[in-house]
């Protein structure tokens, strides 16, 4: 298809979005006498020099002036970049009037209040939201930029004002981008596209000289359709990979509504992270609940209920004090190790307890009330507020993505559960600080010994991980079907929720056919070794990766000693390879899909050789006739 024909097709498609009904043609004339006309003229003359002719630049100046007068706004730079792609439609027969209508409705529908707002408050709101999104998706990049005082204002202005048109030279790529943007029909989608654009270039940014970071980001471009489609794919994943209440909360915050912009800016500026709504916490923690906690509609009629059918894997950590938790806990939440209230080393090590879930599970911190972002270094008098704040920092410093807090905290969840007639675990209204505000005070916990939780910590971990694992499987598999193997990639770990118990481990230790190899996971794409320690277990039928064992001799048979991370059947093995540069690094390939690959770095080349030999022996016993030999 020729470019001209392609644009003709696009003109007709965009008509649905930008010209839904035929309008009577009107002449486009006006005097060129805006107060800042010289700026309009200069911008028009420098716009798309290799694309627009001199006469077309004159028309560009006319349309920009006409638009500003009609809309009664002051011209702002960026409008010229948005208008230029529509100007080319005149070469394919679109009238000047319709070019103007297309442009006007595009700005109205997809850049609301970006140019009408004299103080650029809508843009300020977008900067704050973008900062929160980057912190959520990639705290390493967020911390790096913040450490060098690189705020979104320094590089995001042309992204948001022109929908990335100013970062793209090829007009066809702009058209393809805007095609997708209009198809998505989501006023927040530019935030996810911009996040994907930045994070796609994360390594280039992190390796920049500190004095050139802003310049490096400002020089980023999209030069091919392949790059564009990769960014759009990433943007879609970022949008889908949010707790549904978080997305709904952002969508209805109305950052583009000029009447509430001051309120929106104040809200985003006061947040240290994105927040999950208590409604989602109640829906997720009470899986028997068929509809949302404040809705009696059938699923599909309520936005909350319809979106809750496809949840991301979510873990809720209850950060309240012992006194509060003893008066009741939300089911399927994880209790924070109370030693964190006494020992700073325990506090900063809390993220290590969840390192196997990093980049797969979303983690939200539940305080007594909603977390408030302090603008000073002075600690809060509220011990739970302090704890949530310090935990956020600990998770961010260890580069955990997908960390949030619960908006309104336990108090808001309690109110919603009460209205829905739902019972918390061990709820005692007399001691509950929500039911009985004059009861025991939080500060009382500082005078008590922190060693008498009603339920053991490991028991709660087992219950919550099992529930969270079910939530994860609901996304990828049928609810009643658990796959026998799981797959690990450099971005995520498909987590098998069952734990390895002491009786299983003891049986393996007594079995001479089972071997244990100590090692670390290897990222083949990045050629890097993960820092966490793992154990590769080789049985006569399986290869299993687990966390290190914690098997006390006097522990009961039902005590969890490790977590099963991933595994595969040896009979499905295709081959094992080792790196030339590092013979300790093994990669296992299994049939059914090219993604079915495990890579581990063992402690020594000899251990790797022993592992290959053992797995190969078991494979030769198990393999059906006709299978190729392992190599």
Coordinates of C-alpha atoms in Angstrom, one line a residue:
X1 CA 0.0 0.0 0.0
X2 CA 1.4 3.4 -1.0
X3 CA 1.8 6.1 1.7
X4 CA -0.8 8.3 0.1
X5 CA -3.3 5.5 0.1
X6 CA -2.4 4.6 3.6
X7 CA -3.1 8.2 4.7
X8 CA -6.4 8.1 2.9
X9 CA -7.4 5.1 4.8
X10 CA -6.3 6.7 8.0
X11 CA -8.2 9.9 7.3
X12 CA -11.4 7.8 7.1
X13 CA -10.6 5.8 10.2
X14 CA -9.8 9.0 12.2
X15 CA -13.1 10.5 11.1
X16 CA -14.8 8.2 13.5
X17 CA -12.9 9.7 16.4
X18 CA -12.5 13.2 15.3
X19 CA -15.4 14.0 13.0
X20 CA -18.3 11.8 14.0
X21 CA -20.8 14.0 12.1
X22 CA -20.5 16.0 9.0
X23 CA -20.2 19.8 9.5
X24 CA -20.9 22.6 7.2
X25 CA -17.7 23.9 5.7
X26 CA -16.6 27.3 7.1
X27 CA -13.9 29.6 5.9
X28 CA -10.7 29.7 8.1
X29 CA -9.7 33.3 8.1
X30 CA -8.4 35.7 10.8
X31 CA -5.9 38.5 11.2
X32 CA -2.4 37.4 12.5
X33 CA -2.3 39.7 15.4
X34 CA -2.1 37.6 18.6
X35 CA -0.1 39.2 21.4
X36 CA 2.6 36.6 20.9
X37 CA 2.2 36.3 17.2
X38 CA 5.9 36.4 16.7
X39 CA 6.2 33.2 18.7
X40 CA 3.5 31.5 16.6
X41 CA 5.3 32.6 13.4
X42 CA 8.7 31.4 14.6
X43 CA 7.3 28.1 15.8
X44 CA 5.5 27.6 12.5
X45 CA 8.7 28.3 10.5
X46 CA 10.8 25.8 12.4
X47 CA 8.2 23.0 12.5
X48 CA 9.1 19.9 10.4
X49 CA 11.5 21.7 8.1
X50 CA 12.1 18.5 6.0
X51 CA 8.4 17.9 5.7
X52 CA 6.4 21.1 5.4
X53 CA 6.7 23.5 2.5
X54 CA 6.9 27.2 3.0
X55 CA 3.3 27.7 2.0
X56 CA 2.2 24.9 4.3
X57 CA 4.0 26.6 7.2
X58 CA 2.1 29.8 6.4
X59 CA -1.2 27.8 6.7
X60 CA 0.2 26.3 9.9
X61 CA 0.6 29.8 11.4
X62 CA -3.0 30.7 10.2
X63 CA -4.5 27.6 11.8
X64 CA -2.7 28.0 15.1
X65 CA -3.8 31.7 15.3
X66 CA -7.3 30.8 14.3
X67 CA -7.5 28.1 17.0
X68 CA -6.2 30.3 19.8
X69 CA -8.7 33.0 18.9
X70 CA -11.6 30.6 18.6
X71 CA -10.8 28.9 21.9
X72 CA -9.8 32.2 23.6
X73 CA -6.5 30.8 24.8
X74 CA -2.9 32.1 24.8
X75 CA -0.7 30.2 22.3
X76 CA 1.6 27.7 23.9
X77 CA 4.5 25.9 22.3
X78 CA 3.7 22.3 21.5
X79 CA 0.5 23.0 19.6
X80 CA 2.5 23.4 16.4
X81 CA 3.9 19.8 16.8
X82 CA 0.4 18.4 17.3
X83 CA -1.0 20.3 14.3
X84 CA 1.7 19.4 11.8
X85 CA 0.7 15.7 11.2
X86 CA -2.8 16.8 10.4
X87 CA -1.5 19.4 7.9
X88 CA -0.2 16.6 5.7
X89 CA -3.8 15.3 5.2
X90 CA -4.4 18.3 2.9
X91 CA -2.1 16.7 0.4
X92 CA -4.7 13.8 0.2
X93 CA -7.7 16.0 -0.3
X94 CA -8.8 16.8 3.2
X95 CA -10.1 20.4 3.3
X96 CA -8.6 23.1 5.4
X97 CA -11.7 23.3 7.5
X98 CA -11.7 19.6 8.2
X99 CA -8.0 19.6 9.0
X100 CA -8.8 22.3 11.6
X101 CA -11.7 20.2 13.0
X102 CA -9.6 17.1 13.2
X103 CA -6.9 19.0 15.1
X104 CA -9.3 20.8 17.4
X105 CA -11.1 17.6 18.4
X106 CA -7.9 15.7 18.9
X107 CA -6.7 18.3 21.4
X108 CA -10.1 18.4 23.0
X109 CA -10.4 14.6 23.4
X110 CA -6.8 13.6 24.0
X111 CA -5.0 16.7 25.4
X112 CA -7.7 18.2 27.6
X113 CA -6.7 21.2 29.5
X114 CA -3.1 20.9 28.4
X115 CA -3.2 24.2 26.5
X116 CA -6.3 25.9 27.9
X117 CA -4.9 25.9 31.5
X118 CA -2.9 29.1 31.7
X119 CA -0.8 27.9 34.6
X120 CA -0.1 24.4 33.2
X121 CA -1.6 22.9 36.4
X122 CA -2.7 19.8 34.4
X123 CA 0.9 19.4 33.4
X124 CA 2.0 19.7 37.0
X125 CA -0.5 17.0 38.0
X126 CA 0.9 14.7 35.2
X127 CA 4.5 15.2 36.4
X128 CA 3.6 14.2 40.0
X129 CA 1.6 11.1 38.7
X130 CA 4.4 10.1 36.4
X131 CA 6.9 10.3 39.3
X132 CA 4.7 7.9 41.3
X133 CA 4.3 5.5 38.4
X134 CA 8.1 5.3 37.8
X135 CA 8.6 4.7 41.5
X136 CA 6.1 1.9 41.4
X137 CA 7.4 0.2 38.3
X138 CA 11.1 0.7 38.7
X139 CA 12.3 2.2 42.0
X140 CA 16.0 1.9 41.0
X141 CA 15.4 4.4 38.2
X142 CA 13.3 6.5 40.4
X143 CA 15.9 6.7 43.2
X144 CA 18.7 7.4 40.6
X145 CA 16.8 10.3 39.1
X146 CA 15.8 11.7 42.5
X147 CA 19.4 11.5 43.7
X148 CA 20.5 13.7 40.9
X149 CA 17.5 16.1 41.1
X150 CA 16.2 15.0 37.7
X151 CA 12.4 15.7 38.0
X152 CA 9.9 15.0 35.2
X153 CA 9.7 18.7 34.5
X154 CA 13.1 18.5 33.0
X155 CA 12.3 16.1 30.2
X156 CA 8.6 15.2 30.1
X157 CA 7.1 18.5 28.9
X158 CA 7.3 17.6 25.1
X159 CA 6.1 14.1 25.8
X160 CA 2.9 15.2 27.5
X161 CA 2.2 18.3 25.4
X162 CA 2.7 16.6 22.0
X163 CA 1.8 13.0 22.8
X164 CA 5.5 12.2 21.9
X165 CA 5.2 13.7 18.4
X166 CA 8.2 15.9 19.1
X167 CA 10.3 12.8 19.8
X168 CA 9.5 11.1 16.4
X169 CA 10.8 12.3 13.0
X170 CA 9.0 9.8 10.8
X171 CA 5.4 10.9 10.3
X172 CA 4.1 7.4 9.7
X173 CA 5.4 6.4 13.2
X174 CA 3.5 9.3 14.7
X175 CA 0.3 8.2 12.9
X176 CA 0.8 4.6 14.1
X177 CA 1.3 5.9 17.7
X178 CA -1.9 8.1 17.6
X179 CA -3.8 5.2 15.9
X180 CA -3.1 3.1 19.0
X181 CA -3.7 6.0 21.4
X182 CA -7.2 6.7 20.0
X183 CA -8.0 2.9 19.8
X184 CA -7.1 2.6 23.5
X185 CA -9.5 5.4 24.4
X186 CA -7.9 6.0 27.7
X187 CA -6.9 9.5 28.9
X188 CA -4.2 8.0 31.1
X189 CA -2.6 6.0 28.4
X190 CA 0.0 8.7 27.7
X191 CA 1.3 8.1 31.2
X192 CA 1.9 4.4 30.5
X193 CA 3.4 5.1 27.1
X194 CA 5.8 7.6 28.6
X195 CA 6.7 5.2 31.5
X196 CA 7.4 2.4 28.9
X197 CA 9.4 4.9 26.8
X198 CA 11.6 5.8 29.8
X199 CA 12.0 2.3 31.2
X200 CA 12.9 0.9 27.8
X201 CA 15.9 3.1 27.9
X202 CA 16.6 2.5 31.6
X203 CA 20.2 1.2 31.1
X204 CA 21.2 4.1 29.0
X205 CA 19.9 6.4 31.7
X206 CA 21.5 4.6 34.6
X207 CA 24.9 4.6 32.8
X208 CA 24.7 8.3 32.0
X209 CA 27.2 10.8 33.5
X210 CA 25.4 12.6 36.3
X211 CA 25.9 15.9 34.6
X212 CA 24.2 14.6 31.4
X213 CA 21.2 12.7 32.7
X214 CA 18.6 15.2 31.7
X215 CA 20.2 15.7 28.3
X216 CA 20.4 11.9 27.8
X217 CA 16.6 11.6 28.5
X218 CA 15.7 14.6 26.3
X219 CA 17.6 13.1 23.4
X220 CA 15.7 9.8 23.5
X221 CA 13.7 9.2 20.3
X222 CA 11.5 6.6 18.6
X223 CA 13.0 5.9 15.2
X224 CA 11.3 2.7 14.0
X225 CA 7.9 1.1 14.0
X226 CA 9.5 -1.9 15.8
X227 CA 10.6 0.4 18.7
X228 CA 7.1 2.0 18.8
X229 CA 5.3 -1.3 18.9
X230 CA 7.6 -2.6 21.7
X231 CA 6.9 0.6 23.7
X232 CA 3.1 0.2 23.1
X233 CA 3.3 -3.5 24.2
X234 CA 5.2 -2.5 27.3
X235 CA 2.7 0.3 28.0
X236 CA -0.2 -2.2 27.8
X237 CA 1.6 -4.5 30.2
X238 CA 2.2 -1.7 32.6
X239 CA -1.4 -0.6 32.5
X240 CA -2.7 -4.2 33.0
X241 CA -0.1 -4.9 35.7
X242 CA -1.7 -2.7 38.3
X243 CA -4.0 -3.7 41.1
X244 CA -7.4 -2.8 39.7
X245 CA -8.4 -0.4 42.4
X246 CA -5.2 1.5 41.9
X247 CA -6.0 2.0 38.2
X248 CA -9.6 3.0 39.0
X249 CA -8.4 5.4 41.6
X250 CA -6.1 7.1 39.1
X251 CA -8.7 7.1 36.3
X252 CA -11.3 8.8 38.4
X253 CA -8.9 11.3 40.1
X254 CA -9.5 13.5 37.1
X255 CA -6.1 15.0 36.7
X256 CA -7.4 16.7 33.6
X257 CA -10.4 18.4 35.3
X258 CA -9.5 22.0 35.6
X259 CA -12.0 22.5 38.5
X260 CA -10.1 20.1 40.8
X261 CA -6.5 20.4 39.7
X262 CA -5.3 22.1 42.9
X263 CA -6.8 19.3 44.9
X264 CA -5.3 16.7 42.6
X265 CA -1.8 18.3 42.7
X266 CA -2.0 18.4 46.5
X267 CA -3.0 14.8 46.7
X268 CA -0.3 13.5 44.4
X269 CA 2.4 15.7 46.0
X270 CA 1.6 14.2 49.4
X271 CA 1.9 10.6 48.3
X272 CA 5.1 8.6 48.7
X273 CA 3.7 5.8 46.6
X274 CA 0.6 4.7 44.8
X275 CA -2.2 3.5 47.0
X276 CA -4.6 0.5 46.8
X277 CA -8.2 1.1 47.8
X278 CA -9.7 -0.7 50.8
X279 CA -12.4 -2.0 48.6
X280 CA -9.9 -4.2 46.7
X281 CA -8.3 -5.4 49.9
X282 CA -11.7 -6.6 51.2
X283 CA -12.5 -8.2 47.8
X284 CA -9.2 -9.9 47.6
X285 CA -8.9 -11.1 51.3
X286 CA -12.4 -12.5 51.3
X287 CA -12.4 -14.6 48.2
X288 CA -15.8 -16.0 48.9
X289 CA -17.2 -12.5 48.4
X290 CA -19.0 -12.6 45.1
X291 CA -19.5 -8.8 44.7
X292 CA -17.6 -5.8 46.0
X293 CA -18.1 -4.9 49.6
X294 CA -20.5 -2.0 49.0
X295 CA -22.3 -3.3 45.8
X296 CA -25.1 -5.8 45.3
X297 CA -25.0 -5.7 41.5
X298 CA -24.2 -8.7 39.5
X299 CA -20.6 -9.0 38.2
X300 CA -20.3 -7.1 34.9
X301 CA -22.6 -4.2 36.0
X302 CA -20.2 -2.8 38.5
X303 CA -16.8 -1.5 37.4
X304 CA -15.1 -2.8 40.6
X305 CA -16.7 -6.3 40.3
X306 CA -15.9 -6.7 36.6
X307 CA -12.2 -5.6 37.0
X308 CA -11.7 -7.8 40.1
X309 CA -12.2 -10.9 37.9
X310 CA -8.6 -10.6 36.6
X311 CA -6.4 -9.6 39.6
X312 CA -2.7 -9.3 39.8
X313 CA -1.0 -11.4 42.5
X314 CA -1.2 -9.2 45.7
X315 CA 0.3 -9.6 49.2
X316 CA -0.9 -7.4 52.1
X317 CA 1.5 -6.9 55.0
X318 CA -0.2 -5.9 58.2
X319 CA 2.2 -3.3 59.7
X320 CA 0.1 -2.5 62.8
X321 CA 1.4 -3.1 66.4
X322 CA 0.8 -6.2 68.4
X323 CA -2.0 -4.7 70.4
X324 CA -3.9 -3.7 67.3
X325 CA -3.4 -7.1 65.6
X326 CA -4.5 -9.1 68.6
X327 CA -7.8 -7.3 68.4
X328 CA -8.4 -8.6 64.9
X329 CA -6.7 -9.2 61.5
X330 CA -8.0 -9.2 58.0
X331 CA -8.0 -12.8 56.7
X332 CA -5.2 -13.7 54.2
X333 CA -2.9 -10.9 55.2
X334 CA 0.7 -11.3 56.4
X335 CA 1.8 -10.1 59.8
X336 CA 4.9 -8.0 60.0
X337 CA 7.6 -9.5 62.1
X338 CA 7.2 -7.6 65.4
X339 CA 10.9 -7.5 66.0
X340 CA 11.0 -4.8 63.4
X341 CA 9.6 -2.5 66.0
X342 CA 12.6 -3.1 68.3
X343 CA 15.5 -3.8 66.0
X344 CA 16.5 -1.6 63.0
X345 CA 18.4 -4.6 61.4
X346 CA 15.2 -6.6 61.4
X347 CA 13.3 -3.7 59.9
X348 CA 15.6 -3.2 57.0
X349 CA 15.8 -6.9 56.3
X350 CA 12.0 -7.3 56.0
X351 CA 12.2 -7.1 52.1
X352 CA 14.6 -10.1 52.1
X353 CA 11.7 -12.3 53.4
X354 CA 9.9 -11.6 50.2
X355 CA 12.8 -11.7 47.7
X356 CA 11.5 -14.8 46.0
X357 CA 8.3 -12.9 45.2
X358 CA 10.1 -9.9 43.9
X359 CA 8.9 -8.6 40.4
X360 CA 6.0 -11.1 40.5
X361 CA 3.8 -10.2 43.5
X362 CA 2.5 -6.8 44.3
X363 CA 3.1 -5.8 47.9
X364 CA 0.9 -3.4 49.8
X365 CA 1.5 -2.2 53.3
X366 CA -1.4 -1.9 55.7
X367 CA -1.1 0.7 58.5
X368 CA -3.6 1.7 61.1
X369 CA -4.7 4.7 59.0
X370 CA -3.7 6.0 55.6
X371 CA 0.0 6.7 55.3
X372 CA 0.9 10.4 55.3
X373 CA 4.1 11.5 53.5
X374 CA 6.2 13.7 55.8
X375 CA 7.9 16.6 54.2
X376 CA 10.5 16.8 56.9
X377 CA 13.1 14.4 58.3
X378 CA 11.4 14.6 61.7
X379 CA 9.9 11.2 62.7
X380 CA 6.2 10.9 63.3
X381 CA 4.8 10.4 66.8
X382 CA 2.6 7.6 65.3
X383 CA 4.8 4.5 65.5
X384 CA 2.8 2.7 62.8
X385 CA 3.2 5.7 60.4
X386 CA 7.0 5.5 61.1
X387 CA 7.0 1.8 60.4
X388 CA 5.2 2.1 57.1
X389 CA 7.5 4.9 56.0
X390 CA 10.6 3.0 56.9
X391 CA 9.4 -0.2 55.2
X392 CA 8.6 1.7 52.0
X393 CA 12.2 3.0 52.0
X394 CA 13.6 -0.5 52.7
X395 CA 11.6 -2.0 49.8
X396 CA 12.6 0.8 47.4
X397 CA 16.3 0.7 48.3
X398 CA 16.3 -3.0 47.5
X399 CA 14.6 -2.2 44.1
X400 CA 11.3 -3.9 44.8
X401 CA 8.8 -2.8 42.2
X402 CA 5.0 -2.9 42.8
X403 CA 5.0 -1.6 46.4
X404 CA 2.1 0.5 47.6
X405 CA 0.1 1.3 50.8
X406 CA -3.6 0.8 51.6
X407 CA -5.5 4.1 51.3
X408 CA -7.2 4.7 54.7
X409 CA -5.4 1.8 56.3
X410 CA -7.1 -0.7 58.6
X411 CA -9.6 1.8 59.7
X412 CA -11.1 2.1 56.2
X413 CA -11.0 -1.6 55.6
X414 CA -12.7 -2.2 58.9
X415 CA -15.5 0.1 58.0
X416 CA -16.0 -1.5 54.6
X417 CA -16.0 -5.0 56.1
X418 CA -18.4 -4.0 58.8
X419 CA -20.9 -2.6 56.2
X420 CA -20.6 -5.9 54.3
X421 CA -21.1 -7.9 57.5
X422 CA -17.7 -9.6 57.2
X423 CA -15.8 -11.0 60.2
X424 CA -12.0 -10.5 60.7
X425 CA -9.8 -13.2 62.2
X426 CA -9.9 -13.0 66.0
X427 CA -11.9 -9.8 66.0
X428 CA -12.5 -8.5 69.6
X429 CA -14.8 -5.4 69.5
X430 CA -13.8 -4.4 73.1
X431 CA -10.1 -4.2 72.3
X432 CA -10.5 -3.1 68.6
X433 CA -9.4 0.5 68.3
X434 CA -11.9 1.1 65.5
X435 CA -14.9 -0.3 67.4
X436 CA -13.7 1.0 70.7
X437 CA -11.6 4.2 70.2
X438 CA -11.2 4.6 74.0
X439 CA -9.8 1.1 74.4
X440 CA -6.0 0.2 74.6
X441 CA -3.8 2.7 72.9
X442 CA -1.2 1.9 70.3
X443 CA 1.7 3.3 72.4
X444 CA 1.0 0.5 74.9
X445 CA 2.7 -1.9 72.6
X446 CA 6.1 -0.2 73.3
X447 CA 5.8 -1.3 76.9
X448 CA 5.0 -5.0 76.2
X449 CA 7.1 -7.9 75.1
X450 CA 6.7 -8.5 71.4
X451 CA 6.7 -12.3 71.5
X452 CA 3.2 -13.5 71.9
X453 CA 1.4 -13.3 68.5
X454 CA -1.9 -15.3 68.6
X455 CA -0.9 -17.2 65.5
X456 CA 2.7 -18.2 64.6
X457 CA 4.4 -16.1 62.0
X458 CA 5.2 -19.0 59.8
X459 CA 1.6 -20.2 59.9
X460 CA 0.3 -16.9 58.7
X461 CA 3.0 -16.9 55.9
X462 CA 1.9 -20.3 54.7
X463 CA -1.8 -19.2 54.6
X464 CA -1.2 -15.9 52.9
X465 CA 1.3 -17.3 50.4
X466 CA -1.2 -20.0 49.5
X467 CA -3.9 -17.5 48.9
X468 CA -1.6 -15.2 46.9
X469 CA -0.4 -18.1 44.8
X470 CA -4.1 -18.8 44.0
X471 CA -4.5 -15.2 42.9
X472 CA -1.5 -15.6 40.6
X473 CA -2.7 -18.8 39.0
X474 CA -6.1 -17.2 38.4
X475 CA -4.4 -14.9 35.9
X476 CA -2.4 -17.5 33.9
X477 CA -4.4 -20.7 34.3
X478 CA -7.8 -22.1 34.8
X479 CA -9.0 -21.7 38.4
X480 CA -9.2 -25.5 39.0
X481 CA -6.0 -26.4 37.2
X482 CA -2.5 -26.1 38.6
X483 CA 0.3 -26.7 36.2
X484 CA 3.0 -29.2 37.2
X485 CA 5.8 -27.0 36.2
X486 CA 6.5 -23.3 36.5
X487 CA 8.7 -21.0 34.4
X488 CA 11.2 -18.3 35.4
X489 CA 12.2 -15.4 33.2
X490 CA 14.4 -12.4 33.9
X491 CA 11.3 -10.2 34.6
X492 CA 9.2 -12.4 36.7
X493 CA 8.9 -15.7 38.5
X494 CA 5.9 -17.9 38.2
X495 CA 5.6 -18.8 41.8
X496 CA 4.4 -22.2 43.0
X497 CA 2.6 -21.6 46.2
X498 CA 3.1 -24.9 48.0
X499 CA 5.9 -25.1 50.6
X500 CA 8.5 -27.8 51.1
X501 CA 7.9 -29.4 54.5
X502 CA 10.4 -31.1 56.9
X503 CA 9.1 -34.6 56.3
X504 CA 9.7 -34.2 52.5
X505 CA 13.2 -32.9 53.1
X506 CA 14.1 -35.6 55.6
X507 CA 12.9 -38.2 53.1
X508 CA 15.1 -36.6 50.4
X509 CA 18.1 -36.5 52.6
X510 CA 17.9 -40.2 53.3
X511 CA 17.5 -41.0 49.6
X512 CA 20.8 -41.6 47.9
X513 CA 19.3 -40.9 44.5
X514 CA 18.5 -37.3 45.5
X515 CA 21.2 -34.7 45.3
X516 CA 21.4 -31.0 46.4
X517 CA 23.5 -28.4 44.5
X518 CA 24.0 -24.9 45.8
X519 CA 23.9 -22.0 43.4
X520 CA 22.3 -18.9 42.1
X521 CA 19.9 -18.0 39.3
X522 CA 21.5 -16.8 36.0
X523 CA 19.8 -14.2 33.8
X524 CA 20.7 -15.2 30.2
X525 CA 19.5 -12.0 28.6
X526 CA 21.5 -9.7 30.9
X527 CA 24.4 -12.2 31.4
X528 CA 24.2 -11.5 35.1
X529 CA 23.9 -13.7 38.3
X530 CA 21.2 -12.9 40.8
X531 CA 22.6 -12.4 44.3
X532 CA 20.1 -14.7 46.2
X533 CA 21.2 -18.2 47.2
X534 CA 19.2 -21.2 46.0
X535 CA 19.3 -25.0 46.1
X536 CA 18.9 -27.1 43.0
X537 CA 17.4 -30.4 43.9
X538 CA 17.8 -33.3 41.5
X539 CA 15.5 -36.3 42.1
X540 CA 15.1 -39.3 39.8
X541 CA 12.2 -37.6 38.1
X542 CA 12.5 -33.8 38.6
X543 CA 14.8 -30.8 38.7
X544 CA 13.6 -28.4 41.5
X545 CA 14.7 -24.9 42.5
X546 CA 14.0 -24.0 46.1
X547 CA 15.0 -21.4 48.7
X548 CA 17.7 -22.4 51.2
X549 CA 16.5 -24.9 53.9
X550 CA 15.6 -23.8 57.4
X551 CA 15.2 -27.2 59.0
X552 CA 15.6 -27.2 62.8
X553 CA 16.1 -30.8 64.2
X554 CA 13.3 -30.5 66.6
X555 CA 10.8 -29.0 64.1
X556 CA 7.6 -30.9 63.4
X557 CA 6.9 -32.8 60.2
X558 CA 4.5 -30.1 59.0
X559 CA 6.9 -27.2 59.5
X560 CA 7.8 -25.4 56.2
X561 CA 11.6 -25.5 55.6
X562 CA 11.8 -24.0 52.1
X563 CA 9.7 -22.6 49.2
X564 CA 9.5 -24.5 45.9
X565 CA 10.2 -21.8 43.3
X566 CA 10.2 -23.7 40.0
X567 CA 10.6 -27.2 38.7
X568 CA 10.3 -29.5 35.7
X569 CA 10.1 -33.2 34.9
X570 CA 13.4 -34.7 33.7
X571 CA 11.5 -36.7 31.0
X572 CA 10.7 -33.4 29.3
X573 CA 14.3 -32.4 29.1
X574 CA 15.7 -31.5 25.7
X575 CA 19.3 -30.5 26.5
X576 CA 21.6 -29.0 29.1
X577 CA 24.3 -26.5 28.0
X578 CA 27.1 -24.8 29.9
X579 CA 28.7 -21.4 29.1
X580 CA 32.1 -21.5 27.6
X581 CA 33.2 -18.6 29.7
X582 CA 31.8 -20.1 32.9
X583 CA 31.4 -23.8 33.0
X584 CA 29.7 -23.5 36.3
X585 CA 26.6 -22.0 34.6
X586 CA 24.1 -24.5 33.3
X587 CA 21.0 -23.9 31.2
X588 CA 18.2 -26.6 31.1
X589 CA 15.9 -26.6 28.1
X590 CA 12.6 -28.4 28.3
X591 CA 10.1 -29.2 25.5
X592 CA 6.6 -27.6 25.0
X593 CA 7.8 -24.0 24.6
X594 CA 11.0 -22.1 23.9
X595 CA 10.4 -20.1 27.1
X596 CA 10.8 -23.3 29.2
X597 CA 14.4 -22.6 30.2
X598 CA 16.1 -22.7 33.6
X599 CA 19.6 -21.2 34.1
X600 CA 21.7 -21.6 37.2
X601 CA 25.3 -20.9 38.3
X602 CA 26.6 -23.6 40.6
X603 CA 29.5 -23.2 43.0
X604 CA 32.2 -24.9 40.9
X605 CA 32.7 -26.5 37.4
X606 CA 33.0 -29.9 39.1
X607 CA 29.6 -29.5 40.7
X608 CA 28.1 -28.5 37.4
X609 CA 29.7 -31.5 35.8
X610 CA 28.2 -33.8 38.5
X611 CA 24.8 -32.2 38.0
X612 CA 24.9 -32.8 34.3
X613 CA 26.0 -36.4 34.7
X614 CA 23.2 -37.2 37.3
X615 CA 20.4 -35.5 35.3
X616 CA 21.7 -37.3 32.2
X617 CA 21.6 -40.7 33.8
X618 CA 18.0 -40.2 35.0
X619 CA 17.0 -38.9 31.6
X620 CA 18.3 -42.0 29.8
X621 CA 16.2 -44.1 32.2
X622 CA 13.1 -42.1 31.7
X623 CA 13.3 -41.0 28.0
X624 CA 10.9 -42.7 25.6
X625 CA 12.4 -44.6 22.6
X626 CA 13.4 -42.3 19.8
X627 CA 14.2 -39.2 22.0
X628 CA 17.5 -37.5 21.2
X629 CA 20.3 -38.0 23.7
X630 CA 20.9 -35.2 26.1
X631 CA 23.8 -33.0 25.1

